[in-house]
Structures are given as C-alpha cells and as structure tokens.
Short mmCIF file of C-alpha atoms in Angstrom, two decimals:
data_model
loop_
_atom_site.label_atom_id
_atom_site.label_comp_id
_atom_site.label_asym_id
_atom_site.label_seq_id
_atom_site.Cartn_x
_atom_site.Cartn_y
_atom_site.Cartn_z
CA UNK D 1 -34.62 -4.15 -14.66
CA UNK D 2 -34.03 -3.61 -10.97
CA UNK D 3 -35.22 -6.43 -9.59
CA UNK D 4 -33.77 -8.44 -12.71
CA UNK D 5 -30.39 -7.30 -11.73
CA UNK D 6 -30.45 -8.31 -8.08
CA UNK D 7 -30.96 -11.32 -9.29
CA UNK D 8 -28.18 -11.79 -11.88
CA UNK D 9 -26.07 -10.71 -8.67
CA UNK D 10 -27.32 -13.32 -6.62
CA UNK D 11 -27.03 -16.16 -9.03
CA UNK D 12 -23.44 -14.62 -9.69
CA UNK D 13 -22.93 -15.04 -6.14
CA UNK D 14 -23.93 -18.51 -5.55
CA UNK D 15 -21.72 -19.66 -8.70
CA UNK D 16 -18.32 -18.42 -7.15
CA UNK D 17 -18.46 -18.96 -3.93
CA UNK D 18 -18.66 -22.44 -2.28
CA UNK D 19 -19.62 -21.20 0.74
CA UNK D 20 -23.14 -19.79 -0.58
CA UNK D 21 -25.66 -21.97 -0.42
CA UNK D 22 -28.26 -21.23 -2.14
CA UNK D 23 -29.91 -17.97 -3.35
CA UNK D 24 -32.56 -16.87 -0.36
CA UNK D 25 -29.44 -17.14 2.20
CA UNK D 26 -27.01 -14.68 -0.02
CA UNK D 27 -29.83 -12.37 -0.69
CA UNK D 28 -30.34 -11.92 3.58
CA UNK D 29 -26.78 -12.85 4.93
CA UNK D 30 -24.13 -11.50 1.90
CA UNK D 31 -23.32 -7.66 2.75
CA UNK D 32 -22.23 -7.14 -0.62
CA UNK D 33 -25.63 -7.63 -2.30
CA UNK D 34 -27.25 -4.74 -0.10
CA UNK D 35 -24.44 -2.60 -1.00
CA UNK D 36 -25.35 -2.79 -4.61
CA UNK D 37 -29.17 -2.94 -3.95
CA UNK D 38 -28.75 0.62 -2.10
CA UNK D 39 -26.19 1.31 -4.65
CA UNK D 40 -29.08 1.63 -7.66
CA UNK D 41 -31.41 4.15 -6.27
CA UNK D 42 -28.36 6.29 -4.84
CA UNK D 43 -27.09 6.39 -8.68
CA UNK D 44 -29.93 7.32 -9.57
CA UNK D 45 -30.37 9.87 -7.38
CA UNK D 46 -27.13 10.73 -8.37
CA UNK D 47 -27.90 10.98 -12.40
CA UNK D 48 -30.65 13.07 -11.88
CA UNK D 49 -28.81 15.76 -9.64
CA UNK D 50 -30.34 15.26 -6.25
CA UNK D 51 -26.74 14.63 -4.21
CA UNK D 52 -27.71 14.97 -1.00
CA UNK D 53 -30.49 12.54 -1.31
CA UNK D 54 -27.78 9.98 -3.42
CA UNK D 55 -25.40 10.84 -0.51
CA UNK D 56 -27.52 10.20 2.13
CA UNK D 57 -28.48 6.65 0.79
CA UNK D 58 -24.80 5.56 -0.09
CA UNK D 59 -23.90 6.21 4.05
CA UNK D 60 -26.78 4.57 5.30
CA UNK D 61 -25.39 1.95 3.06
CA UNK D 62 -22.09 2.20 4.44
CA UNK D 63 -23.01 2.34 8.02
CA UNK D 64 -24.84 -1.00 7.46
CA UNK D 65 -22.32 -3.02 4.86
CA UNK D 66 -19.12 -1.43 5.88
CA UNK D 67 -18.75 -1.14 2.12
CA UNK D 68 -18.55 2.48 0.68
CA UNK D 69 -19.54 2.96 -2.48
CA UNK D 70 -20.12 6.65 -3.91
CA UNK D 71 -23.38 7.31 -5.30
CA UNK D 72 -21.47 8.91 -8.66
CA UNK D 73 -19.70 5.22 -9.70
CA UNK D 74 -20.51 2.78 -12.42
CA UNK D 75 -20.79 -0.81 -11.46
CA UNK D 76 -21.84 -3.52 -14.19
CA UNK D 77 -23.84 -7.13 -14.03
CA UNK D 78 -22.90 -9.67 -12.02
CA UNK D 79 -20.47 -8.67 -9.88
CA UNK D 80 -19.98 -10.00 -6.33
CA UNK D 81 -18.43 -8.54 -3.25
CA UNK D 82 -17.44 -10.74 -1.26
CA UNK D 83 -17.57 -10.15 2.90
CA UNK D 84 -16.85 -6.42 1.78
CA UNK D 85 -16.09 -4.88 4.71
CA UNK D 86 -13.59 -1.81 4.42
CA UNK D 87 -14.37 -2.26 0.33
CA UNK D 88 -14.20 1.86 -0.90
CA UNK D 89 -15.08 2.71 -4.54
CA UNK D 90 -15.14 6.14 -5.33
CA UNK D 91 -17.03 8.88 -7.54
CA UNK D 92 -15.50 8.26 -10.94
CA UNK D 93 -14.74 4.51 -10.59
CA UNK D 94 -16.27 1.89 -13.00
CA UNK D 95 -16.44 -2.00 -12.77
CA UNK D 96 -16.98 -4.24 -15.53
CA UNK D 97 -19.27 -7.19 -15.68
CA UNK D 98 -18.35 -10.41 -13.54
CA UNK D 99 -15.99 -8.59 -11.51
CA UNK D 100 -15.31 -9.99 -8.19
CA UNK D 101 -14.06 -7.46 -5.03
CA UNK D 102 -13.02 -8.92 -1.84
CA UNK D 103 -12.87 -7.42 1.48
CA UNK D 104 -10.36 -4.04 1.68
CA UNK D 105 -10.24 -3.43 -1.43
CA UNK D 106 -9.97 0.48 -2.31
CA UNK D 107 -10.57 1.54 -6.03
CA UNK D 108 -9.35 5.09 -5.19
CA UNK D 109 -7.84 8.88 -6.27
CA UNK D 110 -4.11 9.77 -6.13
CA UNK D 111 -5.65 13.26 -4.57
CA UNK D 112 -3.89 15.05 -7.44
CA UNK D 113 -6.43 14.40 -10.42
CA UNK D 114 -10.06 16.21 -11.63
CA UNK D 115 -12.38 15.23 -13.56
CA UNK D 116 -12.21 10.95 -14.00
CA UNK D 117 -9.95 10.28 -11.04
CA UNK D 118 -10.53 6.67 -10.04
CA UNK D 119 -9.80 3.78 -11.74
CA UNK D 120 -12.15 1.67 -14.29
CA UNK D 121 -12.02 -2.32 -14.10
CA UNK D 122 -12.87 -4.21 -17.22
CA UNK D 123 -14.99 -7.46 -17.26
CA UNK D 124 -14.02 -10.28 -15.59
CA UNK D 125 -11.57 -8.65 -13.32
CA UNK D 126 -10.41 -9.94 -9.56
CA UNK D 127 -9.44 -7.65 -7.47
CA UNK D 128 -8.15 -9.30 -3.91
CA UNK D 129 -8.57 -8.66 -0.10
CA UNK D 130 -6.53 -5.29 0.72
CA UNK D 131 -5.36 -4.49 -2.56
CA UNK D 132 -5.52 -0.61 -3.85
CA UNK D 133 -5.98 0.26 -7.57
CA UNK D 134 -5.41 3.98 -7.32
CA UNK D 135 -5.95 6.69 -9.93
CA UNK D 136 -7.66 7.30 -13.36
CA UNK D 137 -6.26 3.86 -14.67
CA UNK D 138 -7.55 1.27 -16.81
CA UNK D 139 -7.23 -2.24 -15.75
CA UNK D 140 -8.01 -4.47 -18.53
CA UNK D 141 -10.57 -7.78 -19.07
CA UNK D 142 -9.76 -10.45 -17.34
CA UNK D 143 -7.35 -9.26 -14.57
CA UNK D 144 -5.94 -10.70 -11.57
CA UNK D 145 -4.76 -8.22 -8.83
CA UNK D 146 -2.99 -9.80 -5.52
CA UNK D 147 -3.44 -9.64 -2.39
CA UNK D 148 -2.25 -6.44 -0.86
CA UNK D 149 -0.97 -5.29 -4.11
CA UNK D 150 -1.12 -1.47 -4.72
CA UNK D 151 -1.50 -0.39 -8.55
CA UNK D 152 -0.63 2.98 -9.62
CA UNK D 153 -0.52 2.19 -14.00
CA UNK D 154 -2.91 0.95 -16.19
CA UNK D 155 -2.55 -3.13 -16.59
CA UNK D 156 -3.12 -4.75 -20.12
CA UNK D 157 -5.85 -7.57 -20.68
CA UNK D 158 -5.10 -10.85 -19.04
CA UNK D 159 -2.50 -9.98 -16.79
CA UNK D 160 -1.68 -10.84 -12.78
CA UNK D 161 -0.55 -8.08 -10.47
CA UNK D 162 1.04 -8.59 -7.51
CA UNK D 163 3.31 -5.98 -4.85
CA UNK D 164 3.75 -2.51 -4.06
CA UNK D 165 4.26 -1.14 -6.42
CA UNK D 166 2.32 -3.58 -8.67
CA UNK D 167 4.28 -5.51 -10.95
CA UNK D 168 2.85 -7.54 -13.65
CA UNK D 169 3.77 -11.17 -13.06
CA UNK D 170 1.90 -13.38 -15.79
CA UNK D 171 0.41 -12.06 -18.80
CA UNK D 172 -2.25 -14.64 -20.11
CA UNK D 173 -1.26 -17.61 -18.18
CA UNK D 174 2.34 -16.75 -18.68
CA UNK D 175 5.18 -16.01 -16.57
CA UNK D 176 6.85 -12.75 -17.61
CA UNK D 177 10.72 -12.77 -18.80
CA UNK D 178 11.47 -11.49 -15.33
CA UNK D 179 9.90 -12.98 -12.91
CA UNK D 180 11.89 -13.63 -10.02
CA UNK D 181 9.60 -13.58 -7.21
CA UNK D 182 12.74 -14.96 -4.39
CA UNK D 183 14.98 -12.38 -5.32
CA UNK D 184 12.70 -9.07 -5.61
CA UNK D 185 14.84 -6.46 -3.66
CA UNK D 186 13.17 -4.62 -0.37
CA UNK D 187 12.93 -0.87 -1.22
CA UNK D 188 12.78 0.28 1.71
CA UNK D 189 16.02 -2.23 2.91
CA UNK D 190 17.73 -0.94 0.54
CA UNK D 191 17.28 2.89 1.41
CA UNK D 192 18.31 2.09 4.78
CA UNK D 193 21.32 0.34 4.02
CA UNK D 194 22.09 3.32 1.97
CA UNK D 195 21.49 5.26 5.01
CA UNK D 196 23.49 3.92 6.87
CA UNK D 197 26.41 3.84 4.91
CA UNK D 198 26.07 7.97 4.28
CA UNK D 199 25.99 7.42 8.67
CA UNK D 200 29.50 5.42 8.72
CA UNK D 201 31.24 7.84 6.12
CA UNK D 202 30.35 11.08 7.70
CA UNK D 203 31.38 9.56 11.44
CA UNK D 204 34.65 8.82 9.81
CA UNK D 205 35.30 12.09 8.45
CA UNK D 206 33.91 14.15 11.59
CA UNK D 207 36.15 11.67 13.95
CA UNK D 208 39.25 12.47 11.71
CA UNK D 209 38.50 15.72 11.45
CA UNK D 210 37.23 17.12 15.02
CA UNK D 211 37.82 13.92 16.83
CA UNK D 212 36.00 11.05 18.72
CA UNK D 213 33.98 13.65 21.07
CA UNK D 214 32.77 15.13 18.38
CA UNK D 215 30.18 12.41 17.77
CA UNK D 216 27.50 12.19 19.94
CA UNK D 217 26.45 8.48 20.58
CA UNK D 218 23.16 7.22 22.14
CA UNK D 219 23.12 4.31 24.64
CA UNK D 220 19.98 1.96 25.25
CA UNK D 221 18.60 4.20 28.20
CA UNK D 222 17.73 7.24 25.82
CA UNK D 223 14.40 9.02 24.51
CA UNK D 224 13.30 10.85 21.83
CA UNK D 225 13.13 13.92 23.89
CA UNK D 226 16.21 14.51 25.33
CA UNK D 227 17.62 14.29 22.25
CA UNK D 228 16.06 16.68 20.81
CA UNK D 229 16.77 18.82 23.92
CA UNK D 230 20.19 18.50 23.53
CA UNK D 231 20.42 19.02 19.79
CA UNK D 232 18.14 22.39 20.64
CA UNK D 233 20.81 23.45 23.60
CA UNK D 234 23.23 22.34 21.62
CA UNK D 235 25.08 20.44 24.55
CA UNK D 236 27.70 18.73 22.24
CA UNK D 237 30.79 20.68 23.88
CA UNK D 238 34.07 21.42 22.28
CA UNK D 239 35.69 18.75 20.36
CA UNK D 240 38.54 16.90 21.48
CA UNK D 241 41.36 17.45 19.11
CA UNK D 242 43.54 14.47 17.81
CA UNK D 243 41.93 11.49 18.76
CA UNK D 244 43.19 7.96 17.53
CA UNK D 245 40.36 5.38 17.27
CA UNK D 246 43.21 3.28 16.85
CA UNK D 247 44.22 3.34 20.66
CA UNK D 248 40.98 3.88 22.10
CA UNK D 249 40.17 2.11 25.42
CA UNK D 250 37.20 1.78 25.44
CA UNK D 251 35.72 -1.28 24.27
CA UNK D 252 31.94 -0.22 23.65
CA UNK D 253 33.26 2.94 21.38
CA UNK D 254 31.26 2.52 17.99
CA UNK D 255 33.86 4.17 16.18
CA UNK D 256 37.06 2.21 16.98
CA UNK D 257 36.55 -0.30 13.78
CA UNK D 258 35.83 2.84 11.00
CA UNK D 259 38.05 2.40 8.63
CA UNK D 260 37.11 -1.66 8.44
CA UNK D 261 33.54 -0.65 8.39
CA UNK D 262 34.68 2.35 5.43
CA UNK D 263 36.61 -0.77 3.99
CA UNK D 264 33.93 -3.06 3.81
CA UNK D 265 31.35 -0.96 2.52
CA UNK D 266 33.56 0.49 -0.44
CA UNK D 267 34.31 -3.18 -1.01
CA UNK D 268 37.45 -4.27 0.73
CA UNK D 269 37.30 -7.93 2.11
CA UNK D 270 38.66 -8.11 5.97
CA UNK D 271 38.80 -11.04 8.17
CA UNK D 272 38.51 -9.45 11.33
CA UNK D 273 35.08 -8.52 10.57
#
C-alpha cells in the first residue's frame, strides 16, 4: 500500500507537469514526493500516539523539502506538490485526491479555533503559489484558488478564488453576476483617503479655532524620534490667536487652501484646485 502509493504520486506527477520527464527523475529530483514519502510513517507515528517520534520525522522532512507538513494531517492519492518550498499544512488539515499545491502555499489556523482548525480541500482542488486557505473551512471538489489569494470562508464545488480577501470569481466555468475585476476598490486606499479627510477637517477646525500655530507641521528633514520627543515635552507653545489663512504669507503654509480642500472633499467643485 505504501509503496503502491508513491507510485500513484509519481505517475500523478509526470501527468501534470510538462516539465517532468519521466518517473525515475521525479522520484530523485521532485521535493514534493519526499515530503509525502516521510509524510506516511510520521502519520503513522502519529495515529498510534508516539508524537515525538511523528514530530521528529515531519522536521527532518522539513529541513530537507522546505515543505512542512504536520505529522497529524490527512493527505489523499495522487496529489502533487509542486517545487514546494515554504508549502505549510497543519495538524487538522485534509487534502482530497488529485489535489495539486504549489510553492507557498499555507493551509493554516486563524489562532482562535480548537479542535479541527485547518482547512479540508476536496478532490481535485488547485491551490496556487502563495495563496493561504486559513481556518476550519471546507473548500469544495474541483476548486481553483489564485495566486496570492487569502481565503477565510468555505468555497462551494467548482468555484475560482482569487484576492484578499478571497472572492469567488467563476462558479463552474462561469463568471459571477459581479465580476468586475478593473474596478475592485483598494481597501486599504480607501481607509487612507478616509484618513486623510478626518486630517483636513480637524486642521480646519483647530486653525479656526486656536489658530495657524496651533498645528504643528513636519518638513522633509524630520524623524520619527523627534517627534515623538516633542509630542512627549509637549513643545507645541501657546497658540496664536486670530489667524487668517486667508492673508497668510507664506507660500509653503499647508493650511492656506482649507476651506477649498473642506470644499472639495464635501463635494464642492472649484477651479482653482
């Protein structure tokens, strides 16, 4: 049985992938075969409750693939790894038959569940290089996950993932409803931009309220530290009362265009800007 399913792996292997050659040159040169051939023993080390031993034979493993597998998952027939390196699957994980893994992958914990914490992949499932399927998820049969793409929900049969956070993108061959893969907003964009709106507003309202001194500006020649030495000291000074942005001299002041800035990002239209 062993030896039997080494060599379903192997053929596996030489079926996908073009560059494989035949079977003698996967069996000494493909990383991801000797992950699963340590892989057996170590599970069954595993089963039968001698850890350390399991342990012991899943790092020597590791130390020689670059592919971590723990000794407590559940891997199926056929299924090829391909380069490997940086591939983690942990404890409670399980892969289907005819799954394919490519290098980076990570079929990980959230670090907030017990018992079945890691994900299980059903048959015929590709997971691509650097993507992370995270949690106790199901991902069904025939499964495509992108590139890169970080899954935190379980994923019906015959879909493709792609992003962070995954987003289903084709359901059996399909394009979903709404797909719009030009358009997709930037989360993080968007949280800045909403940052640095709150930024504008409150400068306006300190500027009317204390005046211009009041705001503390930072030119190109300043560090991290001496900031926060001077917010520690609290070397801001007393405000300067009354001061119109409106006649301000001096050209490089940030704050003598506010209220266009206010104007523009509550939606006014202004030439000048």
């Amino acid at each position: 049985m062993f030896f039997s399913g080494i060599r379903e792996n192997i053929n596996a292997i030489v079926e996908k992938d073009p560059a494989a050659r035949n079977g003698l040159e996967v069996l000494l040169c493909y990383p991801g075969v000797w992950a699963i051939i340590f892989h057996r023993p170590a599970h069954w080390c595993y089963k039968h409750n001698l850890k350390l031993a399991a342990r012991m034979i899943s790092q020597f493993a590791r130390t020689v693939t670059g592919i971590e597998i723990h000794p407590g998952a559940k891997l199926g027939r056929r299924i090829m790894i391909d380069h490997g390196m940086a591939v983690i699957i942990g404890e409670t994980a399980e892969v289907g038959d005819d799954c394919t893994i490519y290098q980076g992958v990570t079929l990980g914990g959230t670090g907030k569940d017990e018992g079945k914490r890691h994900p299980t992949l059903g048959n015929r499932v590709m997971v691509s290089s650097g993507a992370k399927v995270l949690g106790p998820i199901k991902i069904g049969d025939d499964c495509k996950i992108g590139a890169g793409a970080v899954v935190l929900h379980e994923v019906p049969s015959g879909c493709t993932v792609v992003g962070i956070p995954g987003k289903i993108v084709r359901r059996h061959g399909q394009l979903v409803d709404d797909m719009d893969q030009m358009d997709m907003p930037d989360p993080m964009a968007v949280e800045l931009e909403c940052l640095r709106r709150r930024v504008v507003e409150l400068e306006q309202l300190i500027v009317r309220e204390y005046g211009h001194d009041a705001i503390k500006r930072c030119d190109k020649d300043c560090q991290y530290e001496e900031i926060v030495k001077e917010i520690n000291n609290q070397v801001y000074g007393e405000p300067e009362e009354g001061h119109d942005c409106s006649t301000c001299d001096d050209e490089n002041c940030s704050l003598r265009d506010v209220d266009k800035f206010i104007d523009e990002i509550r939606g006014g239209q202004n030439e000048d800007l």
